[in-house]
């Protein structure tokens, strides 16, 4: 059904132009690679599943069963079961078999309380695949081809049979053993290791913490691309998306207050984009400064105060034009003036997104609620390295090297009006005091991350500052 020769024929037939030749340039790259470059016939594809890895077409054949872009081969029985009856084993199961479509439909209807006399029938929708004039119809398999498919579908067959055995409407129906069992028994140990063991990567929920390089990570996942509301940017992201297991694994996504995909409780792993909390808040200050945002927008150093809105007017213009003045205000007694209050309450405003939605917020939606779920992390300081190591850990090719460029939206421009990140001793203490709980959560994520070495998690530089000034923090 997915064969470009057949899909092109069916589209042309609908348009009344049955003789138009296939335009190869219109075929999607992953389909061109599978069907046109490697396997015009199904048997060639099936036999390649028994060949040792190495050749380009052999790798294409294996990837066809595990890549989201292929659609139905990825979203098979294993995927649906994992997201339904495996996760909720106490739920009832019903099944409608293709071969017994309306018989099974009616048996389920009766079980659910419908009348046994209601005999509902209809046609089976095959989307044109039964048309005898399709260019590609040969389904013949050689013994090697049959074995190749049986090997590759071992997990799928296991789940398929589990569904049939659990289906309440099939309890009195004989379910025959799948014909692949005999093929596999006769050819013991002929399957290629890793082929057919499992078709699914883990189901990962990505927490994109603000100013951590999360945009760069997000744009290397299919779900992340689709998260972009801008259609042109979204389509460009999808066109340029490199193939990876990590991209296919991300099925849920959270950034600030916006979520897409699966909810966090359905994930088998939590991925955080992280950055040293001290560097993160400094980056936020510089990036959000109205003098810099106006410069990035207009490429001019002239500043128009009338364009600044609350709470940035009170925070930057009225109180803290430079970073150190803000940091020092965090260690004051708290009753000096209005600016002291502003320094403490700015993070409570939802308009200040990167402060309001902090590590504690993302942890509260994930690891604090579900502490047994696996944790992964991609650090701003090691974006490409962490992405590729995690991709390999999830089953991706070790030689797959995907480059991630940090997205700073112009904030690294040396000509920006406000770039000074210097902190006085009091300023450093102010930030360290205010970030105590953030540092604790940040380090918890790193220690739990399966792809981060314990040796990479060293005591935060704020600890020495805090140890020497604990009384001043509490004050």
CSV table of C-alpha atoms in Angstrom, one decimal:
chain,number,residue,atom,x,y,z
A,1,UNK,CA,0.0,0.0,0.0
A,2,UNK,CA,2.9,2.4,0.8
A,3,UNK,CA,4.8,1.6,-2.4
A,4,UNK,CA,5.3,4.8,-4.4
A,5,UNK,CA,4.4,3.0,-7.6
A,6,UNK,CA,1.0,2.0,-6.2
A,7,UNK,CA,0.3,5.3,-4.3
A,8,UNK,CA,1.1,7.3,-7.5
A,9,UNK,CA,-1.1,5.0,-9.6
A,10,UNK,CA,-4.0,5.5,-7.2
A,11,UNK,CA,-3.6,9.3,-7.0
A,12,UNK,CA,-3.5,9.4,-10.8
A,13,UNK,CA,-6.5,7.2,-11.1
A,14,UNK,CA,-8.6,9.5,-8.8
A,15,UNK,CA,-7.5,12.4,-11.0
A,16,UNK,CA,-8.4,10.5,-14.2
A,17,UNK,CA,-4.8,10.5,-15.4
A,18,UNK,CA,-3.8,6.9,-15.2
A,19,UNK,CA,-0.8,7.1,-17.6
A,20,UNK,CA,1.2,9.8,-15.9
A,21,UNK,CA,4.7,8.4,-15.1
A,22,UNK,CA,6.1,8.4,-11.6
A,23,UNK,CA,8.0,11.6,-10.8
A,24,UNK,CA,10.9,10.4,-8.5
A,25,UNK,CA,11.5,13.9,-7.2
A,26,UNK,CA,8.0,13.9,-5.7
A,27,UNK,CA,8.6,10.8,-3.6
A,28,UNK,CA,9.5,11.4,0.0
A,29,UNK,CA,13.2,10.7,0.7
A,30,UNK,CA,12.6,7.8,3.2
A,31,UNK,CA,10.2,6.1,0.8
A,32,UNK,CA,12.5,6.7,-2.2
A,33,UNK,CA,15.4,5.1,-0.3
A,34,UNK,CA,13.3,2.0,0.7
A,35,UNK,CA,11.3,1.3,-2.4
A,36,UNK,CA,13.1,2.9,-5.3
A,37,UNK,CA,16.8,2.7,-4.3
A,38,UNK,CA,16.7,-0.7,-2.6
A,39,UNK,CA,13.5,-2.8,-2.7
A,40,UNK,CA,11.0,-2.5,-5.5
A,41,UNK,CA,9.7,-6.0,-4.6
A,42,UNK,CA,8.7,-7.2,-1.2
A,43,UNK,CA,10.8,-10.4,-1.3
A,44,UNK,CA,14.0,-8.4,-1.7
A,45,UNK,CA,13.1,-6.4,1.4
A,46,UNK,CA,12.2,-9.5,3.3
A,47,UNK,CA,15.5,-11.3,2.4
A,48,UNK,CA,17.6,-8.3,3.4
A,49,UNK,CA,16.4,-8.6,6.9
A,50,UNK,CA,18.5,-11.7,7.2
A,51,UNK,CA,21.7,-10.1,5.8
A,52,UNK,CA,24.4,-9.0,8.2
A,53,UNK,CA,24.4,-5.2,8.9
A,54,UNK,CA,26.8,-3.2,6.8
A,55,UNK,CA,25.3,-2.5,3.4
A,56,UNK,CA,23.2,0.6,3.0
A,57,UNK,CA,20.1,-1.3,1.8
A,58,UNK,CA,20.4,-3.8,4.7
A,59,UNK,CA,20.3,-0.9,7.2
A,60,UNK,CA,17.4,0.7,5.3
A,61,UNK,CA,15.4,-2.6,5.6
A,62,UNK,CA,16.0,-2.7,9.4
A,63,UNK,CA,15.2,1.0,9.9
A,64,UNK,CA,11.9,0.6,8.0
A,65,UNK,CA,10.5,-1.3,10.9
A,66,UNK,CA,11.7,1.0,13.7
A,67,UNK,CA,11.4,4.5,12.2
A,68,UNK,CA,8.4,6.7,12.9
A,69,UNK,CA,8.4,8.1,9.3
A,70,UNK,CA,7.3,4.7,8.0
A,71,UNK,CA,4.0,5.1,9.9
A,72,UNK,CA,2.3,1.7,10.2
A,73,UNK,CA,5.5,-0.4,10.5
A,74,UNK,CA,6.5,1.7,13.6
A,75,UNK,CA,3.0,2.1,15.1
A,76,UNK,CA,2.3,-1.6,15.3
A,77,UNK,CA,0.8,-3.9,17.9
A,78,UNK,CA,3.7,-3.4,20.2
A,79,UNK,CA,3.2,0.4,20.2
A,80,UNK,CA,-0.5,0.3,20.8
A,81,UNK,CA,-0.3,-2.4,23.5
A,82,UNK,CA,2.4,-0.5,25.3
A,83,UNK,CA,0.1,2.6,25.5
A,84,UNK,CA,-3.0,0.6,26.5
A,85,UNK,CA,-3.2,-2.9,27.9
A,86,UNK,CA,0.4,-3.1,29.0
A,87,UNK,CA,0.1,0.1,30.9
A,88,UNK,CA,-3.3,-0.7,32.3
A,89,UNK,CA,-3.4,-4.6,32.5
A,90,UNK,CA,-6.7,-4.6,34.6
A,91,UNK,CA,-8.7,-3.1,31.6
A,92,UNK,CA,-10.9,-5.3,29.4
A,93,UNK,CA,-9.6,-6.2,25.9
A,94,UNK,CA,-11.7,-6.7,22.8
A,95,UNK,CA,-10.5,-7.4,19.2
A,96,UNK,CA,-11.9,-7.1,15.7
A,97,UNK,CA,-10.0,-9.2,13.2
A,98,UNK,CA,-9.6,-8.2,9.6
A,99,UNK,CA,-10.5,-11.7,8.5
A,100,UNK,CA,-13.7,-11.6,10.6
A,101,UNK,CA,-14.5,-7.9,10.5
A,102,UNK,CA,-18.3,-7.8,10.9
A,103,UNK,CA,-18.7,-11.1,12.8
A,104,UNK,CA,-16.3,-9.7,15.5
A,105,UNK,CA,-17.9,-6.2,15.3
A,106,UNK,CA,-21.3,-7.8,16.2
A,107,UNK,CA,-19.9,-10.1,18.9
A,108,UNK,CA,-18.3,-7.0,20.6
A,109,UNK,CA,-21.6,-5.1,20.2
A,110,UNK,CA,-23.5,-7.9,21.9
A,111,UNK,CA,-21.0,-8.1,24.8
A,112,UNK,CA,-21.4,-4.4,25.4
A,113,UNK,CA,-25.2,-4.7,25.7
A,114,UNK,CA,-26.4,-4.6,22.0
A,115,UNK,CA,-29.1,-6.8,20.6
A,116,UNK,CA,-28.0,-10.2,19.2
A,117,UNK,CA,-30.5,-9.7,16.4
A,118,UNK,CA,-28.7,-6.5,15.2
A,119,UNK,CA,-26.5,-7.9,12.3
A,120,UNK,CA,-24.4,-4.9,11.2
A,121,UNK,CA,-22.5,-5.3,8.0
A,122,UNK,CA,-20.5,-3.1,5.7
A,123,UNK,CA,-17.6,-3.1,3.2
A,124,UNK,CA,-13.9,-3.3,4.1
A,125,UNK,CA,-11.9,-0.2,3.2
A,126,UNK,CA,-8.6,-1.2,1.5
A,127,UNK,CA,-7.8,2.3,0.2
A,128,UNK,CA,-7.5,0.9,-3.3
A,129,UNK,CA,-4.9,-1.8,-2.5
A,130,UNK,CA,-7.0,-4.6,-4.0
A,131,UNK,CA,-7.1,-2.9,-7.4
A,132,UNK,CA,-5.7,-5.7,-9.8
A,133,UNK,CA,-4.1,-3.0,-12.0
A,134,UNK,CA,-1.7,-1.8,-9.3
A,135,UNK,CA,1.9,-1.8,-10.7
A,136,UNK,CA,3.2,-3.7,-7.7
A,137,UNK,CA,1.2,-6.7,-6.5
A,138,UNK,CA,3.6,-9.6,-6.1
A,139,UNK,CA,3.4,-10.9,-2.5
A,140,UNK,CA,5.4,-14.1,-3.2
A,141,UNK,CA,8.1,-14.8,-0.6
A,142,UNK,CA,11.1,-17.2,-0.9
A,143,UNK,CA,11.9,-19.4,2.1
A,144,UNK,CA,14.6,-16.8,3.0
A,145,UNK,CA,12.1,-13.9,2.6
A,146,UNK,CA,9.6,-15.7,4.8
A,147,UNK,CA,12.2,-16.3,7.5
A,148,UNK,CA,13.3,-12.7,7.3
A,149,UNK,CA,9.9,-11.3,7.9
A,150,UNK,CA,9.1,-13.9,10.6
A,151,UNK,CA,12.4,-13.0,12.4
A,152,UNK,CA,11.7,-9.3,12.2
A,153,UNK,CA,8.1,-9.7,13.4
A,154,UNK,CA,8.7,-11.9,16.4
A,155,UNK,CA,7.8,-9.3,19.0
A,156,UNK,CA,4.8,-8.1,16.9
A,157,UNK,CA,3.5,-11.7,16.6
A,158,UNK,CA,3.9,-12.2,20.4
A,159,UNK,CA,1.8,-9.1,21.1
A,160,UNK,CA,-0.7,-9.9,18.4
A,161,UNK,CA,-1.4,-13.3,20.0
A,162,UNK,CA,-1.6,-11.8,23.5
A,163,UNK,CA,-4.3,-9.4,22.3
A,164,UNK,CA,-6.3,-12.3,20.8
A,165,UNK,CA,-5.9,-14.4,23.9
A,166,UNK,CA,-7.1,-11.6,26.2
A,167,UNK,CA,-9.9,-10.4,23.9
A,168,UNK,CA,-13.2,-11.1,25.8
A,169,UNK,CA,-15.2,-11.5,22.6
A,170,UNK,CA,-12.8,-14.3,21.4
A,171,UNK,CA,-12.8,-16.5,24.5
A,172,UNK,CA,-14.8,-19.2,22.8
A,173,UNK,CA,-13.0,-18.9,19.5
A,174,UNK,CA,-10.1,-21.1,18.6
A,175,UNK,CA,-7.0,-18.9,18.0
A,176,UNK,CA,-4.5,-20.8,15.8
A,177,UNK,CA,-0.8,-20.6,16.4
A,178,UNK,CA,0.8,-18.2,13.9
A,179,UNK,CA,2.5,-19.8,10.9
A,180,UNK,CA,5.7,-18.1,11.7
A,181,UNK,CA,6.3,-20.3,14.8
A,182,UNK,CA,6.9,-23.3,12.6
A,183,UNK,CA,9.2,-21.3,10.3
A,184,UNK,CA,11.3,-20.1,13.2
A,185,UNK,CA,11.4,-23.5,14.9
A,186,UNK,CA,12.8,-25.1,11.7
A,187,UNK,CA,15.4,-22.5,11.3
A,188,UNK,CA,16.7,-22.1,14.9
A,189,UNK,CA,19.3,-19.4,15.5
A,190,UNK,CA,19.0,-18.2,11.9
A,191,UNK,CA,17.6,-14.8,12.8
A,192,UNK,CA,20.0,-11.8,12.9
A,193,UNK,CA,20.7,-10.6,16.5
A,194,UNK,CA,18.7,-7.5,17.3
A,195,UNK,CA,16.3,-7.8,14.4
A,196,UNK,CA,12.7,-8.4,15.7
A,197,UNK,CA,13.7,-8.4,19.4
A,198,UNK,CA,11.7,-5.2,19.9
A,199,UNK,CA,10.3,-2.5,17.5
A,200,UNK,CA,10.0,0.3,20.0
A,201,UNK,CA,12.3,2.9,21.6
A,202,UNK,CA,11.4,4.2,25.0
A,203,UNK,CA,8.6,6.7,25.4
A,204,UNK,CA,10.3,9.9,26.5
A,205,UNK,CA,8.8,13.1,27.9
A,206,UNK,CA,11.0,16.1,27.2
A,207,UNK,CA,11.2,19.0,29.7
A,208,UNK,CA,12.6,22.0,27.9
A,209,UNK,CA,13.8,24.3,30.7
A,210,UNK,CA,14.2,27.9,29.6
A,211,UNK,CA,17.6,29.2,28.5
A,212,UNK,CA,19.2,25.7,28.6
A,213,UNK,CA,19.6,25.1,24.8
A,214,UNK,CA,16.3,23.4,24.8
A,215,UNK,CA,15.3,24.9,21.4
A,216,UNK,CA,18.3,23.2,19.8
A,217,UNK,CA,17.3,19.9,21.3
A,218,UNK,CA,13.7,20.3,20.5
A,219,UNK,CA,14.4,21.0,16.8
A,220,UNK,CA,16.2,17.6,16.6
A,221,UNK,CA,13.0,15.7,17.4
A,222,UNK,CA,9.9,15.3,15.3
A,223,UNK,CA,7.5,16.2,18.1
A,224,UNK,CA,9.5,19.3,18.9
A,225,UNK,CA,9.3,20.5,15.3
A,226,UNK,CA,5.6,20.1,15.4
A,227,UNK,CA,5.4,22.1,18.6
A,228,UNK,CA,6.3,25.3,16.7
A,229,UNK,CA,3.2,27.3,15.9
A,230,UNK,CA,4.8,29.0,12.9
A,231,UNK,CA,3.9,26.8,9.9
A,232,UNK,CA,7.0,27.9,7.8
A,233,UNK,CA,9.4,27.2,10.7
A,234,UNK,CA,7.7,24.0,11.5
A,235,UNK,CA,7.9,22.6,8.0
A,236,UNK,CA,11.5,23.7,7.6
A,237,UNK,CA,12.4,22.0,10.9
A,238,UNK,CA,10.7,18.7,9.7
A,239,UNK,CA,12.6,18.9,6.4
A,240,UNK,CA,15.9,19.3,8.0
A,241,UNK,CA,15.3,16.8,10.8
A,242,UNK,CA,18.1,14.2,11.0
A,243,UNK,CA,16.9,10.6,11.7
A,244,UNK,CA,17.6,9.4,15.2
A,245,UNK,CA,16.2,7.0,17.8
A,246,UNK,CA,16.0,9.9,20.2
A,247,UNK,CA,13.8,11.9,17.8
A,248,UNK,CA,11.5,8.9,17.5
A,249,UNK,CA,11.5,8.4,21.3
A,250,UNK,CA,10.3,11.8,22.3
A,251,UNK,CA,6.5,11.5,22.5
A,252,UNK,CA,5.7,14.2,25.1
A,253,UNK,CA,7.0,17.7,25.5
A,254,UNK,CA,6.7,20.5,28.0
A,255,UNK,CA,8.0,24.1,27.8
A,256,UNK,CA,6.8,26.8,30.2
A,257,UNK,CA,3.1,26.1,30.6
A,258,UNK,CA,2.5,24.5,27.2
A,259,UNK,CA,2.5,20.7,26.8
A,260,UNK,CA,2.0,18.5,23.7
A,261,UNK,CA,2.0,14.8,23.1
A,262,UNK,CA,1.6,12.2,25.8
A,263,UNK,CA,1.2,13.3,29.5
A,264,UNK,CA,4.2,12.8,31.8
A,265,UNK,CA,2.6,9.9,33.6
A,266,UNK,CA,2.6,7.8,30.5
A,267,UNK,CA,6.3,8.2,29.8
A,268,UNK,CA,9.0,5.5,30.4
A,269,UNK,CA,11.7,8.2,30.6
A,270,UNK,CA,12.1,11.9,31.5
A,271,UNK,CA,14.6,14.0,29.5
A,272,UNK,CA,15.6,17.4,30.8
A,273,UNK,CA,17.6,20.1,29.1
A,274,UNK,CA,19.7,21.6,31.9
A,275,UNK,CA,22.2,24.3,32.6
A,276,UNK,CA,24.1,25.4,35.7
A,277,UNK,CA,21.4,27.5,37.6
A,278,UNK,CA,23.8,30.4,38.1
A,279,UNK,CA,24.6,30.6,34.4
A,280,UNK,CA,21.0,30.1,33.6
A,281,UNK,CA,19.8,33.1,35.6
A,282,UNK,CA,22.6,35.3,34.3
A,283,UNK,CA,21.8,34.3,30.7
A,284,UNK,CA,18.1,35.1,31.4
A,285,UNK,CA,19.0,38.6,32.8
A,286,UNK,CA,21.1,39.5,29.7
A,287,UNK,CA,18.8,37.9,27.2
A,288,UNK,CA,15.6,39.6,28.6
A,289,UNK,CA,17.1,43.0,29.2
A,290,UNK,CA,14.9,45.5,27.3
A,291,UNK,CA,17.9,47.4,25.9
A,292,UNK,CA,19.2,44.1,24.4
A,293,UNK,CA,15.8,42.9,23.1
A,294,UNK,CA,15.3,46.3,21.4
A,295,UNK,CA,18.8,46.1,19.9
A,296,UNK,CA,18.2,42.5,18.6
A,297,UNK,CA,14.9,43.6,17.1
A,298,UNK,CA,16.0,46.9,15.6
A,299,UNK,CA,19.8,46.5,15.3
A,300,UNK,CA,20.2,49.9,17.0
A,301,UNK,CA,21.5,50.9,20.4
A,302,UNK,CA,18.8,53.6,20.8
A,303,UNK,CA,16.5,52.7,23.6
A,304,UNK,CA,12.8,53.6,23.8
A,305,UNK,CA,11.6,53.3,27.4
A,306,UNK,CA,7.9,53.7,26.3
A,307,UNK,CA,8.1,50.2,24.6
A,308,UNK,CA,8.9,48.5,27.9
A,309,UNK,CA,6.0,46.8,29.6
A,310,UNK,CA,5.4,45.6,33.2
A,311,UNK,CA,7.1,43.8,35.0
A,312,UNK,CA,10.2,44.5,32.9
A,313,UNK,CA,9.7,48.3,33.4
A,314,UNK,CA,9.8,48.0,37.2
A,315,UNK,CA,12.6,45.4,37.2
A,316,UNK,CA,15.1,46.7,34.6
A,317,UNK,CA,14.3,50.4,34.0
A,318,UNK,CA,13.2,51.5,37.5
A,319,UNK,CA,15.5,49.2,39.6
A,320,UNK,CA,18.2,47.0,38.0
A,321,UNK,CA,19.8,48.3,34.8
A,322,UNK,CA,22.8,46.1,35.5
A,323,UNK,CA,23.1,42.5,36.7
A,324,UNK,CA,25.1,43.1,39.8
A,325,UNK,CA,22.6,45.6,41.3
A,326,UNK,CA,19.9,42.9,41.0
A,327,UNK,CA,22.1,40.2,42.5
A,328,UNK,CA,23.1,42.4,45.5
A,329,UNK,CA,19.5,43.4,46.2
A,330,UNK,CA,18.7,39.7,46.8
A,331,UNK,CA,20.8,39.7,50.0
A,332,UNK,CA,19.3,42.9,51.4
A,333,UNK,CA,17.2,43.0,54.6
A,334,UNK,CA,14.0,43.1,52.6
A,335,UNK,CA,12.4,46.4,53.8
A,336,UNK,CA,14.7,49.0,52.3
A,337,UNK,CA,12.7,50.1,49.3
A,338,UNK,CA,10.4,49.1,46.4
A,339,UNK,CA,13.3,47.6,44.4
A,340,UNK,CA,14.2,45.1,47.1
A,341,UNK,CA,10.6,43.8,46.9
A,342,UNK,CA,10.9,43.7,43.1
A,343,UNK,CA,14.1,41.6,43.2
A,344,UNK,CA,12.3,39.0,45.3
A,345,UNK,CA,8.9,38.9,43.5
A,346,UNK,CA,10.0,39.1,39.8
A,347,UNK,CA,10.2,35.3,39.6
A,348,UNK,CA,6.6,35.0,40.7
A,349,UNK,CA,5.3,36.7,37.5
A,350,UNK,CA,4.3,34.3,34.7
A,351,UNK,CA,5.4,36.9,32.2
A,352,UNK,CA,9.0,36.3,33.3
A,353,UNK,CA,8.7,32.8,31.9
A,354,UNK,CA,12.3,31.5,32.4
A,355,UNK,CA,12.2,32.3,36.2
A,356,UNK,CA,8.6,31.3,36.9
A,357,UNK,CA,8.9,27.9,35.2
A,358,UNK,CA,12.1,26.7,36.9
A,359,UNK,CA,13.6,23.3,37.7
A,360,UNK,CA,11.2,22.9,40.6
A,361,UNK,CA,8.3,23.3,38.3
A,362,UNK,CA,9.5,20.7,35.8
A,363,UNK,CA,10.5,18.3,38.6
A,364,UNK,CA,7.0,18.7,40.1
A,365,UNK,CA,5.4,17.4,36.9
A,366,UNK,CA,7.8,14.5,36.4
A,367,UNK,CA,10.4,13.0,38.8
A,368,UNK,CA,8.7,14.2,42.0
A,369,UNK,CA,5.4,12.6,41.0
A,370,UNK,CA,6.9,9.4,39.4
A,371,UNK,CA,10.3,8.8,41.1
A,372,UNK,CA,10.8,5.4,39.5
A,373,UNK,CA,10.8,6.6,36.0
A,374,UNK,CA,14.2,6.7,34.2
A,375,UNK,CA,15.9,10.1,33.9
A,376,UNK,CA,18.1,11.5,31.1
A,377,UNK,CA,19.7,14.9,30.7
A,378,UNK,CA,21.2,17.1,27.9
A,379,UNK,CA,23.5,19.8,29.3
A,380,UNK,CA,23.9,23.2,27.6
A,381,UNK,CA,27.6,22.9,28.0
A,382,UNK,CA,27.6,19.5,26.1
A,383,UNK,CA,24.7,19.7,23.7
A,384,UNK,CA,25.9,17.6,20.8
A,385,UNK,CA,27.9,15.2,23.0
A,386,UNK,CA,25.0,14.5,25.3
A,387,UNK,CA,22.5,14.2,22.5
A,388,UNK,CA,24.6,11.6,20.6
A,389,UNK,CA,25.5,9.6,23.7
A,390,UNK,CA,21.8,9.4,24.7
A,391,UNK,CA,20.8,8.4,21.2
A,392,UNK,CA,23.4,5.6,21.3
A,393,UNK,CA,22.1,4.6,24.8
A,394,UNK,CA,18.6,4.3,23.4
A,395,UNK,CA,19.7,2.0,20.6
A,396,UNK,CA,20.9,4.4,17.9
A,397,UNK,CA,24.0,3.8,15.8
A,398,UNK,CA,27.2,4.7,17.7
A,399,UNK,CA,28.7,6.4,14.6
A,400,UNK,CA,25.7,8.7,14.2
A,401,UNK,CA,27.0,12.2,14.9
A,402,UNK,CA,24.3,14.9,15.0
A,403,UNK,CA,25.4,18.4,15.6
A,404,UNK,CA,23.4,20.8,17.8
A,405,UNK,CA,24.2,24.5,17.6
A,406,UNK,CA,23.2,26.5,20.7
A,407,UNK,CA,20.3,28.8,19.9
A,408,UNK,CA,20.9,32.2,21.6
A,409,UNK,CA,18.5,34.4,19.5
A,410,UNK,CA,21.2,37.0,19.2
A,411,UNK,CA,22.1,37.3,22.8
A,412,UNK,CA,25.8,36.5,22.2
A,413,UNK,CA,26.1,39.5,19.9
A,414,UNK,CA,29.1,41.5,21.3
A,415,UNK,CA,27.5,44.8,20.2
A,416,UNK,CA,24.6,44.5,22.5
A,417,UNK,CA,24.2,47.4,25.0
A,418,UNK,CA,24.2,45.2,28.1
A,419,UNK,CA,26.7,42.4,28.3
A,420,UNK,CA,28.4,42.9,31.7
A,421,UNK,CA,28.1,39.6,33.7
A,422,UNK,CA,30.5,40.6,36.5
A,423,UNK,CA,29.4,40.0,40.1
A,424,UNK,CA,30.7,41.5,43.3
A,425,UNK,CA,31.2,39.2,46.3
A,426,UNK,CA,27.8,40.4,47.6
A,427,UNK,CA,26.2,39.9,44.2
A,428,UNK,CA,27.5,36.3,44.0
A,429,UNK,CA,26.2,35.6,47.5
A,430,UNK,CA,22.8,37.1,46.5
A,431,UNK,CA,22.4,34.8,43.5
A,432,UNK,CA,23.7,31.7,45.4
A,433,UNK,CA,21.3,32.3,48.2
A,434,UNK,CA,18.3,32.7,45.9
A,435,UNK,CA,19.2,29.6,43.9
A,436,UNK,CA,19.8,27.1,46.7
A,437,UNK,CA,16.7,25.0,46.0
A,438,UNK,CA,17.2,25.3,42.2
A,439,UNK,CA,20.8,24.0,42.5
A,440,UNK,CA,19.6,21.1,44.6
A,441,UNK,CA,17.0,20.0,42.0
A,442,UNK,CA,19.5,20.6,39.2
A,443,UNK,CA,22.0,18.3,40.8
A,444,UNK,CA,19.4,15.7,41.5
A,445,UNK,CA,18.5,15.5,37.8
A,446,UNK,CA,22.2,15.1,36.9
A,447,UNK,CA,22.8,12.4,39.5
A,448,UNK,CA,19.8,10.4,38.3
A,449,UNK,CA,20.5,10.9,34.6
A,450,UNK,CA,21.4,7.5,33.1
A,451,UNK,CA,23.5,9.1,30.3
A,452,UNK,CA,25.6,11.4,32.7
A,453,UNK,CA,28.6,10.0,34.5
A,454,UNK,CA,28.7,10.4,38.3
A,455,UNK,CA,32.2,11.9,37.9
A,456,UNK,CA,30.7,14.7,35.8
A,457,UNK,CA,28.5,15.9,38.8
A,458,UNK,CA,30.8,17.9,41.0
A,459,UNK,CA,29.9,20.2,43.9
A,460,UNK,CA,28.4,23.5,42.7
A,461,UNK,CA,30.6,26.5,43.1
A,462,UNK,CA,27.9,28.2,45.1
A,463,UNK,CA,28.4,25.7,48.0
A,464,UNK,CA,31.6,27.4,49.2
A,465,UNK,CA,30.0,30.8,49.0
A,466,UNK,CA,26.9,29.5,50.9
A,467,UNK,CA,29.0,27.7,53.6
A,468,UNK,CA,30.8,30.8,54.4
A,469,UNK,CA,27.7,33.0,54.5
A,470,UNK,CA,24.9,30.8,55.7
A,471,UNK,CA,23.7,33.3,58.3
A,472,UNK,CA,23.5,36.1,55.8
A,473,UNK,CA,21.4,33.9,53.5
A,474,UNK,CA,18.9,33.2,56.2
A,475,UNK,CA,18.6,36.8,57.1
